[in-house]
Amino acid sequence: MAVQRLIFELAISADTFLSVYKGHAKAISTLSSDGRRVEFAADKVRQFLTHDGIYGVFEMEITAENKFLSIKRLR
């Protein structure tokens, strides 16, 4: 199975992420460091939510079929 790694930065305030809990937003869309559009379910990054929001550089692993495998914060 070929695994793709996407590196991207997120800067989402707590107020903005609150819209996920209210049901107004279900997905996050951003650009990876190599210019690819990355869109994924917002619940994939909920574990990184702090009182300030979600900030940092992340690495997401997906299959060749774009199936989510994992995500981790790099910094």
PDB file of C-alpha atoms in Angstrom:
ATOM      1  CA  MET A   1       0.000   0.000   0.000  1.00  0.00           C
ATOM      2  CA  ALA A   2       1.468   3.334  -1.072  1.00  0.00           C
ATOM      3  CA  VAL A   3       1.224   5.994   1.605  1.00  0.00           C
ATOM      4  CA  GLN A   4       1.206   9.683   0.771  1.00  0.00           C
ATOM      5  CA  ARG A   5       2.294  12.260   3.327  1.00  0.00           C
ATOM      6  CA  LEU A   6       0.819  15.741   3.218  1.00  0.00           C
ATOM      7  CA  ILE A   7       2.397  18.545   5.238  1.00  0.00           C
ATOM      8  CA  PHE A   8       0.260  21.608   5.971  1.00  0.00           C
ATOM      9  CA  GLU A   9      -0.118  24.439   8.440  1.00  0.00           C
ATOM     10  CA  LEU A  10      -3.300  25.230  10.346  1.00  0.00           C
ATOM     11  CA  ALA A  11      -4.205  28.428  12.166  1.00  0.00           C
ATOM     12  CA  ILE A  12      -7.803  28.087  13.348  1.00  0.00           C
ATOM     13  CA  SER A  13      -9.050  30.163  16.270  1.00  0.00           C
ATOM     14  CA  ALA A  14     -11.144  28.528  18.974  1.00  0.00           C
ATOM     15  CA  ASP A  15     -14.132  30.664  17.927  1.00  0.00           C
ATOM     16  CA  THR A  16     -13.825  29.510  14.331  1.00  0.00           C
ATOM     17  CA  PHE A  17     -13.519  25.867  15.359  1.00  0.00           C
ATOM     18  CA  LEU A  18     -16.604  26.307  17.564  1.00  0.00           C
ATOM     19  CA  SER A  19     -18.657  26.362  14.356  1.00  0.00           C
ATOM     20  CA  VAL A  20     -17.807  22.661  14.024  1.00  0.00           C
ATOM     21  CA  TYR A  21     -19.515  21.921  17.333  1.00  0.00           C
ATOM     22  CA  LYS A  22     -22.522  23.970  16.271  1.00  0.00           C
ATOM     23  CA  GLY A  23     -22.780  21.980  13.047  1.00  0.00           C
ATOM     24  CA  HIS A  24     -22.006  24.895  10.719  1.00  0.00           C
ATOM     25  CA  ALA A  25     -18.772  23.379   9.429  1.00  0.00           C
ATOM     26  CA  LYS A  26     -17.868  19.763   8.923  1.00  0.00           C
ATOM     27  CA  ALA A  27     -14.689  19.962   6.846  1.00  0.00           C
ATOM     28  CA  ILE A  28     -11.394  21.811   6.797  1.00  0.00           C
ATOM     29  CA  SER A  29      -9.778  22.809   3.527  1.00  0.00           C
ATOM     30  CA  THR A  30      -6.180  23.999   3.244  1.00  0.00           C
ATOM     31  CA  LEU A  31      -3.138  23.784   0.983  1.00  0.00           C
ATOM     32  CA  SER A  32      -0.293  21.361   1.593  1.00  0.00           C
ATOM     33  CA  SER A  33       3.313  22.517   1.431  1.00  0.00           C
ATOM     34  CA  ASP A  34       3.544  21.139  -2.129  1.00  0.00           C
ATOM     35  CA  GLY A  35       0.469  23.088  -3.273  1.00  0.00           C
ATOM     36  CA  ARG A  36      -2.144  20.331  -3.203  1.00  0.00           C
ATOM     37  CA  ARG A  37      -5.615  21.092  -1.850  1.00  0.00           C
ATOM     38  CA  VAL A  38      -6.301  19.050   1.294  1.00  0.00           C
ATOM     39  CA  GLU A  39      -9.872  18.668   2.551  1.00  0.00           C
ATOM     40  CA  PHE A  40     -10.773  16.495   5.502  1.00  0.00           C
ATOM     41  CA  ALA A  41     -13.355  16.040   8.242  1.00  0.00           C
ATOM     42  CA  ALA A  42     -12.860  18.575  11.025  1.00  0.00           C
ATOM     43  CA  ASP A  43     -13.062  15.872  13.680  1.00  0.00           C
ATOM     44  CA  LYS A  44      -9.651  14.573  12.499  1.00  0.00           C
ATOM     45  CA  VAL A  45      -7.951  17.525  14.236  1.00  0.00           C
ATOM     46  CA  ARG A  46     -10.190  17.871  17.294  1.00  0.00           C
ATOM     47  CA  GLN A  47      -7.520  16.164  19.413  1.00  0.00           C
ATOM     48  CA  PHE A  48      -5.233  19.176  18.801  1.00  0.00           C
ATOM     49  CA  LEU A  49      -7.775  21.775  19.969  1.00  0.00           C
ATOM     50  CA  THR A  50      -6.631  24.036  22.824  1.00  0.00           C
ATOM     51  CA  HIS A  51      -8.272  27.071  24.427  1.00  0.00           C
ATOM     52  CA  ASP A  52      -6.582  29.180  21.733  1.00  0.00           C
ATOM     53  CA  GLY A  53      -7.641  26.981  18.804  1.00  0.00           C
ATOM     54  CA  ILE A  54      -5.642  24.727  16.496  1.00  0.00           C
ATOM     55  CA  TYR A  55      -2.260  26.034  15.414  1.00  0.00           C
ATOM     56  CA  GLY A  56       0.795  24.278  14.014  1.00  0.00           C
ATOM     57  CA  VAL A  57       2.304  22.270  11.211  1.00  0.00           C
ATOM     58  CA  PHE A  58       0.760  18.848  10.661  1.00  0.00           C
ATOM     59  CA  GLU A  59       1.502  15.711   8.682  1.00  0.00           C
ATOM     60  CA  MET A  60      -1.378  13.637   7.375  1.00  0.00           C
ATOM     61  CA  GLU A  61      -0.929  10.169   5.937  1.00  0.00           C
ATOM     62  CA  ILE A  62      -3.385   8.956   3.312  1.00  0.00           C
ATOM     63  CA  THR A  63      -3.550   5.987   0.971  1.00  0.00           C
ATOM     64  CA  ALA A  64      -3.206   6.224  -2.806  1.00  0.00           C
ATOM     65  CA  GLU A  65      -7.035   6.170  -2.826  1.00  0.00           C
ATOM     66  CA  ASN A  66      -7.077   9.231  -0.507  1.00  0.00           C
ATOM     67  CA  LYS A  67      -8.265   7.254   2.521  1.00  0.00           C
ATOM     68  CA  PHE A  68      -7.256   8.864   5.822  1.00  0.00           C
ATOM     69  CA  LEU A  69      -4.675   6.915   7.832  1.00  0.00           C
ATOM     70  CA  SER A  70      -3.263   9.265  10.476  1.00  0.00           C
ATOM     71  CA  ILE A  71      -2.408  12.817  11.443  1.00  0.00           C
ATOM     72  CA  LYS A  72       0.226  14.211  13.776  1.00  0.00           C
ATOM     73  CA  ARG A  73       1.485  17.637  14.769  1.00  0.00           C
ATOM     74  CA  LEU A  74       5.065  18.246  13.690  1.00  0.00           C
ATOM     75  CA  ARG A  75       5.496  21.596  15.445  1.00  0.00           C
TER      76      ARG A  75
END
